[in-house]
Amino acid sequence: MKFLFDSDTWQEIYGSIRKNKVRTSITIIGVLWGIFLLVVLLGAARGMENGFKKIFGDFATNSVFVWTQSTDTPFKGFQKGRTFRLKMNDIEALKTEYADEIKLLAPRNQTNNLIVHNFKSGNFQVSGDYPVLDQIQKKNLIYGRFINENDILSSAKVTVISEDMYKQLFDKGVMPIGEYIKINSINYKVIGVYGPSNAIDLDGDTAYIPFSTFKRVYNTGNNVDWMVITASEGVDILQMESDVILTLKNLHKVHPDDKRAFGSFNLGTQIAKFMGFLTGMQFLTWFVGIATLIAGVFAIGNILLITVKERTKEIGIRRALGATPKSIRQQIILESVFLTTVAGMLGIIFGGFVLFIIDSAFGQGEDAALVNPTVNIPIIIFAFITLVVLGTLIGLIPAHMATIVKPIEALREE
């Protein structure tokens, strides 16, 4: 390792670089561009992934939504075009049959109503729900709490409203918890206020009341408007969607091949498609970045080969004065490693600076397109080490060419 600290070695490297400033600069830029692209593209991909996760937030992404429509195939005496409703019996049947596959299941009923508080009013959505909804779609509670099991058991006339509803119905500064509002001319006690979420929100401004209360007030009986089903970890959400709908078809005497009787939206498969896109983008990023790195490293090898050719006479003189092939080889390799190291460090620094600018321009605010576009330190270290290793390997070629030069022939070189 003595040659690393030999001032003569570094002076020779410096002299070689100084003699070919333009060529050396172009070579460094080529390698720098490769690792710069890798850092920026990986950071942008991570920013997109973070933005995607922010959109869905705490929403259970492996979920499927199911509702009824109308049949398009006659079956068991029923005519085409028959309409029907989901029932609470369906919910219990699904919980029993798919006890291991279903993690969460939330039956839901919804309507629109005039909501009044003192002299202020507004038309809003009213939703009858179970406490499990807060596990599927976490509410950002500002005041109070969400519906609990006691509210369901007692059919309590309580409600949880949005912050916008609170601002529209209440005077500024009034604490809403414990106050009463009228929904469909019936008094409900406000037990919670939830704020806007940066994540996906399927309901918008909605007043949530206990499912059992909704059933009594709106006389819905055992009817269910629609349901949200969240699969257990490791369960194929697409297969579960198919199985659940087939079970519901059997329960409601619907033809197994009827495509219109049930509507569904599989959030899990949509997310899987997007995650597949992100994975493909990351693969492309690695491919482009590494390919550019390799191209830059080969450029260093070519430059060093040219340098060796230009310094043939100098190498011959050194060999004649007693320089060993090993020392010449070490100098050429060290020059290659030095150039790749400098280029790699500059590329990482510039890449980090560009990611900082991207974060400042596009990563701030609720509608940020790229959230915290960063690259993990281990990935940076891996890319840098790979670059240095490639620089070392590519330096072996010109180093070998330099050592096979015979002193007599080198001294004759013009």
Coordinates of N, CA, C and O in Angstrom, one line a residue, residues 138-270:
K138 N -59.2 5.2 8.4 CA -58.9 5.9 9.6 C -59.3 7.4 9.5 O -58.9 8.1 8.6
K139 N -60.0 7.8 10.5 CA -60.5 9.2 10.5 C -59.5 10.1 11.3 O -59.0 9.7 12.4
N140 N -59.2 11.3 10.8 CA -58.4 12.2 11.4 C -59.2 13.1 12.4 O -59.6 14.2 12.1
L141 N -59.4 12.5 13.6 CA -60.3 13.2 14.6 C -59.6 14.4 15.2 O -58.5 14.3 15.7
I142 N -60.3 15.5 15.1 CA -59.8 16.8 15.7 C -60.4 16.9 17.1 O -59.7 17.2 18.1
Y143 N -61.7 16.6 17.3 CA -62.3 16.6 18.6 C -63.0 15.2 18.8 O -63.5 14.6 17.9
G144 N -63.1 14.8 20.1 CA -64.0 13.7 20.4 C -63.5 12.3 19.9 O -62.3 12.1 19.8
R145 N -64.5 11.5 19.6 CA -64.2 10.1 19.2 C -65.1 9.7 18.1 O -66.0 10.4 17.6
F146 N -64.8 8.5 17.6 CA -65.7 7.9 16.6 C -66.8 7.0 17.2 O -66.8 6.8 18.4
I147 N -67.7 6.5 16.4 CA -68.7 5.6 16.9 C -68.1 4.4 17.6 O -67.1 3.8 17.1
N148 N -68.7 3.9 18.7 CA -68.2 2.7 19.4 C -69.3 1.7 19.5 O -70.4 1.9 19.1
E149 N -68.9 0.5 20.1 CA -69.9 -0.6 20.2 C -71.1 -0.3 21.1 O -72.2 -0.7 20.8
N150 N -70.9 0.5 22.1 CA -72.0 0.9 23.0 C -73.0 1.7 22.2 O -74.2 1.6 22.4
D151 N -72.5 2.6 21.3 CA -73.5 3.4 20.4 C -74.3 2.4 19.6 O -75.5 2.7 19.4
I152 N -73.7 1.4 19.0 CA -74.4 0.4 18.2 C -75.4 -0.4 19.0 O -76.6 -0.5 18.6
L153 N -75.0 -0.9 20.2 CA -75.9 -1.7 21.0 C -77.1 -0.9 21.5 O -78.2 -1.4 21.7
S154 N -76.9 0.4 21.8 CA -78.0 1.2 22.4 C -78.7 2.0 21.3 O -79.6 2.8 21.6
S155 N -78.3 1.9 20.0 CA -78.9 2.7 18.9 C -78.9 4.2 19.3 O -79.9 4.9 19.2
A156 N -77.7 4.6 19.8 CA -77.6 6.0 20.3 C -77.7 7.0 19.2 O -77.3 6.7 18.0
K157 N -78.4 8.1 19.5 CA -78.5 9.2 18.5 C -77.3 10.1 18.7 O -77.4 11.2 19.3
V158 N -76.2 9.6 18.2 CA -74.9 10.4 18.2 C -74.4 10.5 16.8 O -74.7 9.7 15.9
T159 N -73.5 11.4 16.6 CA -73.0 11.6 15.2 C -71.5 12.2 15.3 O -71.1 12.8 16.2
V160 N -70.8 11.8 14.2 CA -69.5 12.4 14.0 C -69.5 13.1 12.7 O -69.9 12.6 11.7
I161 N -69.1 14.4 12.7 CA -69.2 15.3 11.6 C -67.8 15.7 11.1 O -66.8 15.6 11.8
S162 N -67.8 16.2 9.9 CA -66.5 16.7 9.3 C -66.2 18.1 9.8 O -67.1 18.9 10.3
E163 N -65.0 18.6 9.7 CA -64.6 19.9 10.1 C -65.3 21.0 9.2 O -65.7 22.0 9.8
D164 N -65.5 20.7 7.9 CA -66.2 21.7 7.1 C -67.7 21.8 7.5 O -68.3 22.9 7.5
M165 N -68.3 20.7 7.9 CA -69.7 20.7 8.4 C -69.7 21.5 9.7 O -70.7 22.3 9.9
Y166 N -68.8 21.3 10.6 CA -68.7 22.0 11.8 C -68.6 23.5 11.6 O -69.3 24.4 12.2
K167 N -67.8 23.9 10.6 CA -67.6 25.4 10.3 C -68.9 26.0 9.7 O -69.2 27.1 9.9
Q168 N -69.6 25.1 9.0 CA -70.8 25.6 8.3 C -72.0 25.7 9.3 O -72.8 26.6 9.2
L169 N -72.0 24.8 10.3 CA -73.2 24.7 11.1 C -73.0 25.5 12.5 O -74.0 25.8 13.1
F170 N -71.8 25.7 12.9 CA -71.5 26.2 14.2 C -70.8 27.6 14.1 O -70.1 27.9 13.1
D171 N -71.1 28.4 15.1 CA -70.4 29.7 15.2 C -68.9 29.5 15.5 O -68.6 28.5 16.2
K172 N -68.1 30.4 15.1 CA -66.7 30.3 15.3 C -66.4 30.3 16.8 O -66.9 31.1 17.6
G173 N -65.5 29.3 17.2 CA -65.1 29.3 18.7 C -66.0 28.4 19.5 O -65.7 28.1 20.7
V174 N -67.1 27.9 19.0 CA -68.1 27.1 19.8 C -67.5 25.7 19.7 O -67.2 25.1 18.7
M175 N -67.4 25.0 20.9 CA -67.0 23.7 21.0 C -68.1 22.8 20.6 O -69.2 22.8 21.3
P176 N -68.0 22.0 19.6 CA -69.1 21.2 19.1 C -69.5 19.9 19.9 O -70.6 19.5 19.9
I177 N -68.5 19.4 20.6 CA -68.7 18.2 21.3 C -69.7 18.4 22.4 O -69.6 19.3 23.3
G178 N -70.8 17.6 22.4 CA -71.9 17.7 23.3 C -73.0 18.5 22.8 O -74.1 18.5 23.4
E179 N -72.8 19.3 21.7 CA -73.9 20.0 21.1 C -74.8 19.1 20.3 O -74.4 18.0 19.9
Y180 N -76.0 19.6 20.0 CA -77.0 18.8 19.3 C -77.2 19.4 17.9 O -77.3 20.6 17.8
I181 N -77.3 18.6 16.9 CA -77.7 19.0 15.6 C -78.9 18.1 15.1 O -79.2 17.0 15.7
K182 N -79.7 18.7 14.2 CA -80.9 17.9 13.7 C -80.6 17.3 12.4 O -80.2 18.0 11.4
I183 N -80.8 16.0 12.3 CA -80.7 15.3 11.0 C -82.1 14.6 10.8 O -82.6 13.8 11.6
N184 N -82.7 15.0 9.7 CA -84.0 14.5 9.4 C -85.0 14.9 10.5 O -85.8 14.0 10.9
S185 N -84.8 16.1 11.1 CA -85.7 16.6 12.2 C -85.5 15.8 13.5 O -86.4 15.9 14.4
I186 N -84.5 15.0 13.6 CA -84.2 14.3 14.9 C -82.9 14.8 15.5 O -81.9 15.0 14.8
N187 N -82.9 15.0 16.8 CA -81.7 15.5 17.5 C -80.6 14.5 17.6 O -80.9 13.3 18.0
Y188 N -79.4 14.8 17.3 CA -78.2 13.9 17.4 C -77.1 14.7 18.2 O -76.9 15.9 17.9
K189 N -76.5 14.0 19.1 CA -75.4 14.6 19.9 C -74.1 14.5 19.1 O -73.8 13.3 18.7
V190 N -73.4 15.5 19.0 CA -72.1 15.5 18.3 C -71.1 14.9 19.3 O -70.8 15.5 20.3
I191 N -70.4 13.8 18.9 CA -69.4 13.2 19.7 C -68.0 13.3 19.1 O -67.0 12.9 19.8
G192 N -67.9 13.7 17.9 CA -66.6 13.8 17.3 C -66.6 14.7 16.0 O -67.7 14.9 15.4
V193 N -65.5 15.3 15.7 CA -65.3 16.1 14.5 C -63.9 15.6 13.9 O -62.9 15.5 14.5
Y194 N -64.0 15.2 12.6 CA -62.8 14.8 11.9 C -62.4 15.8 10.9 O -63.2 16.5 10.2
G195 N -61.1 15.9 10.7 CA -60.5 16.9 9.8 C -60.3 16.2 8.4 O -60.4 15.0 8.2
P196 N -59.9 17.1 7.5 CA -59.6 16.6 6.1 C -58.3 15.7 6.2 O -57.4 15.9 7.0
S197 N -58.3 14.7 5.3 CA -57.2 13.8 5.3 C -56.4 13.9 4.0 O -57.0 14.2 2.9
N198 N -55.1 13.8 4.1 CA -54.3 13.8 2.8 C -54.5 12.5 2.1 O -54.1 12.5 0.9
A199 N -55.0 11.5 2.7 CA -55.2 10.2 2.1 C -56.5 10.2 1.3 O -57.3 11.1 1.3
I200 N -56.8 9.1 0.7 CA -58.0 8.9 -0.1 C -59.2 9.0 0.8 O -59.2 8.5 2.0
D201 N -60.2 9.6 0.4 CA -61.4 9.8 1.2 C -62.6 9.5 0.3 O -62.9 10.3 -0.6
L202 N -63.3 8.4 0.5 CA -64.4 8.0 -0.3 C -65.7 8.7 0.0 O -66.7 8.7 -0.8
D203 N -65.8 9.3 1.2 CA -67.1 9.8 1.7 C -67.2 11.3 1.6 O -68.4 11.9 1.5
G204 N -66.2 12.1 1.7 CA -66.3 13.5 1.7 C -66.9 14.0 3.0 O -66.6 13.4 4.1
D205 N -67.7 15.1 2.9 CA -68.3 15.6 4.1 C -69.5 14.7 4.5 O -70.5 14.8 3.8
T206 N -69.4 13.9 5.5 CA -70.4 13.0 5.9 C -70.6 13.0 7.4 O -69.7 13.1 8.2
A207 N -71.9 12.9 7.8 CA -72.3 12.7 9.2 C -72.4 11.2 9.5 O -73.3 10.6 8.9
Y208 N -71.5 10.7 10.3 CA -71.6 9.3 10.6 C -72.5 9.1 11.8 O -72.3 9.7 12.9
I209 N -73.4 8.1 11.7 CA -74.2 7.7 12.9 C -74.2 6.2 13.0 O -73.8 5.5 12.0
P210 N -74.5 5.7 14.2 CA -74.5 4.2 14.3 C -75.4 3.5 13.3 O -76.5 4.0 13.0
F211 N -74.9 2.4 12.8 CA -75.7 1.6 11.8 C -77.0 1.2 12.4 O -78.0 1.3 11.6
S212 N -77.1 0.9 13.6 CA -78.4 0.5 14.2 C -79.3 1.6 14.3 O -80.6 1.5 14.2
T213 N -78.8 2.8 14.6 CA -79.6 4.0 14.6 C -80.2 4.4 13.2 O -81.4 4.7 13.1
F214 N -79.3 4.3 12.2 CA -79.7 4.5 10.9 C -80.9 3.6 10.5 O -81.9 3.9 9.9
K215 N -80.7 2.3 10.9 CA -81.7 1.3 10.6 C -83.1 1.7 11.1 O -84.1 1.5 10.5
R216 N -83.1 2.1 12.4 CA -84.4 2.5 13.0 C -85.0 3.8 12.4 O -86.2 3.9 12.2
V217 N -84.2 4.8 12.3 CA -84.6 6.1 11.8 C -85.1 6.0 10.4 O -86.2 6.6 10.0
Y218 N -84.4 5.3 9.5 CA -84.8 5.3 8.1 C -85.5 4.0 7.7 O -85.8 3.8 6.5
N219 N -85.8 3.2 8.7 CA -86.6 2.0 8.5 C -86.0 1.2 7.3 O -86.8 0.8 6.4
T220 N -84.7 0.9 7.4 CA -84.1 0.1 6.4 C -84.2 -1.4 6.6 O -83.8 -2.2 5.7
G221 N -84.7 -1.8 7.8 CA -84.8 -3.2 8.1 C -83.4 -3.9 8.0 O -82.5 -3.4 8.7
N222 N -83.3 -5.0 7.3 CA -82.0 -5.7 7.2 C -81.2 -5.4 6.0 O -80.3 -6.0 5.6
N223 N -81.7 -4.3 5.3 CA -81.0 -3.9 4.0 C -79.6 -3.3 4.3 O -79.4 -2.6 5.3
V224 N -78.8 -3.5 3.3 CA -77.4 -3.0 3.3 C -77.2 -2.4 1.9 O -77.4 -3.0 0.9
D225 N -76.8 -1.1 1.9 CA -76.5 -0.4 0.6 C -75.3 -1.0 -0.1 O -75.3 -1.3 -1.3
W226 N -74.2 -1.1 0.6 CA -73.0 -1.7 0.1 C -72.1 -2.1 1.2 O -72.3 -1.8 2.4
M227 N -71.0 -2.8 0.9 CA -70.1 -3.2 2.0 C -68.6 -3.1 1.5 O -68.3 -3.0 0.3
V228 N -67.8 -2.9 2.5 CA -66.3 -2.9 2.3 C -65.7 -4.1 3.0 O -66.0 -4.3 4.2
I229 N -64.9 -4.9 2.2 CA -64.3 -6.1 2.7 C -62.8 -5.9 2.6 O -62.3 -5.6 1.6
T230 N -62.1 -6.1 3.7 CA -60.6 -6.1 3.8 C -60.1 -7.5 4.0 O -60.5 -8.2 4.9
A231 N -59.2 -7.9 3.1 CA -58.7 -9.3 3.2 C -57.6 -9.4 4.2 O -56.9 -8.4 4.6
S232 N -57.4 -10.6 4.8 CA -56.3 -10.8 5.7 C -55.0 -10.8 5.0 O -55.0 -11.0 3.7
E233 N -53.9 -10.7 5.7 CA -52.6 -10.6 5.1 C -52.3 -11.9 4.3 O -52.5 -13.0 4.8
G234 N -51.8 -11.8 3.1 CA -51.4 -13.0 2.3 C -52.5 -13.5 1.5 O -52.3 -14.4 0.6
V235 N -53.8 -13.0 1.6 CA -54.9 -13.5 0.9 C -54.9 -12.8 -0.5 O -54.7 -11.6 -0.6
D236 N -55.2 -13.6 -1.6 CA -55.3 -13.0 -2.9 C -56.7 -12.2 -3.0 O -57.7 -12.8 -3.0
I237 N -56.6 -10.9 -3.0 CA -57.8 -10.1 -3.0 C -58.6 -10.3 -4.2 O -59.9 -10.2 -4.1
L238 N -58.0 -10.6 -5.3 CA -58.8 -10.8 -6.6 C -59.6 -12.1 -6.5 O -60.8 -12.1 -6.8
Q239 N -59.0 -13.1 -5.9 CA -59.7 -14.4 -5.7 C -60.8 -14.3 -4.7 O -61.9 -14.8 -4.9
M240 N -60.5 -13.5 -3.6 CA -61.5 -13.3 -2.6 C -62.7 -12.5 -3.2 O -63.9 -12.9 -2.8
E241 N -62.5 -11.6 -4.0 CA -63.6 -10.8 -4.6 C -64.5 -11.8 -5.4 O -65.7 -11.7 -5.3
S242 N -63.8 -12.6 -6.2 CA -64.6 -13.6 -7.0 C -65.4 -14.5 -6.2 O -66.6 -14.8 -6.4
D243 N -64.8 -15.0 -5.1 CA -65.4 -16.0 -4.2 C -66.6 -15.4 -3.5 O -67.7 -16.0 -3.3
V244 N -66.4 -14.1 -3.0 CA -67.5 -13.5 -2.3 C -68.7 -13.2 -3.2 O -69.8 -13.4 -2.8
I245 N -68.4 -12.7 -4.4 CA -69.5 -12.5 -5.3 C -70.3 -13.7 -5.7 O -71.5 -13.8 -5.8
L246 N -69.5 -14.8 -5.9 CA -70.2 -16.1 -6.2 C -71.1 -16.6 -5.0 O -72.2 -17.1 -5.2
T247 N -70.6 -16.4 -3.8 CA -71.4 -16.7 -2.6 C -72.7 -15.9 -2.5 O -73.7 -16.4 -2.3
L248 N -72.5 -14.6 -2.8 CA -73.7 -13.7 -2.8 C -74.7 -14.1 -3.9 O -75.9 -14.0 -3.7
K249 N -74.2 -14.5 -5.0 CA -75.1 -15.0 -6.1 C -75.9 -16.2 -5.7 O -77.1 -16.3 -6.0
N250 N -75.2 -17.1 -5.0 CA -75.9 -18.3 -4.5 C -77.0 -17.9 -3.5 O -78.1 -18.4 -3.5
L251 N -76.7 -16.9 -2.6 CA -77.6 -16.5 -1.6 C -78.8 -15.8 -2.2 O -79.9 -15.9 -1.6
H252 N -78.6 -15.1 -3.3 CA -79.7 -14.3 -3.9 C -80.3 -14.9 -5.1 O -81.0 -14.2 -5.9
K253 N -79.9 -16.2 -5.4 CA -80.5 -16.9 -6.6 C -80.2 -16.1 -7.9 O -81.1 -15.8 -8.6
V254 N -79.0 -15.8 -8.0 CA -78.5 -15.1 -9.2 C -77.7 -16.1 -10.1 O -76.9 -16.9 -9.5
H255 N -77.8 -16.1 -11.4 CA -77.1 -17.0 -12.2 C -75.6 -16.8 -12.0 O -75.1 -15.6 -12.0
P256 N -74.8 -17.9 -11.9 CA -73.3 -17.8 -11.6 C -72.6 -17.0 -12.7 O -71.6 -16.4 -12.4
D257 N -73.1 -16.9 -13.9 CA -72.4 -16.2 -15.0 C -73.0 -14.8 -15.2 O -72.6 -14.1 -16.2
D258 N -73.9 -14.4 -14.3 CA -74.4 -13.0 -14.4 C -73.3 -12.0 -14.1 O -72.8 -12.0 -13.0
K259 N -73.0 -11.1 -15.1 CA -72.0 -10.1 -14.9 C -72.4 -8.8 -14.4 O -71.6 -8.0 -13.9
R260 N -73.7 -8.6 -14.3 CA -74.2 -7.3 -14.0 C -74.9 -7.2 -12.6 O -75.1 -6.1 -12.1
A261 N -75.2 -8.3 -12.1 CA -76.0 -8.4 -10.8 C -75.3 -7.7 -9.7 O -75.9 -7.0 -8.8
F262 N -74.0 -7.8 -9.6 CA -73.2 -7.2 -8.5 C -72.1 -6.3 -9.1 O -71.5 -6.6 -10.1
G263 N -72.0 -5.2 -8.5 CA -70.9 -4.3 -8.8 C -69.9 -4.4 -7.8 O -70.1 -4.6 -6.6
S264 N -68.6 -4.2 -8.2 CA -67.5 -4.2 -7.3 C -66.4 -3.4 -7.8 O -66.2 -3.1 -9.0
F265 N -65.6 -3.0 -6.8 CA -64.3 -2.2 -7.1 C -63.2 -2.8 -6.2 O -63.3 -2.7 -5.0
N266 N -62.2 -3.3 -6.9 CA -61.1 -4.0 -6.1 C -60.0 -3.0 -6.0 O -59.2 -2.8 -6.9
L267 N -59.9 -2.4 -4.8 CA -58.8 -1.4 -4.6 C -57.5 -2.1 -4.6 O -56.5 -1.5 -5.1
G268 N -57.4 -3.3 -4.1 CA -56.1 -4.0 -4.0 C -55.5 -4.2 -5.4 O -54.3 -4.0 -5.6
T269 N -56.3 -4.6 -6.4 CA -55.7 -4.9 -7.7 C -55.3 -3.6 -8.4 O -54.3 -3.6 -9.1
Q270 N -56.0 -2.5 -8.1 CA -55.6 -1.2 -8.7 C -54.3 -0.8 -8.1 O -53.4 -0.3 -8.9

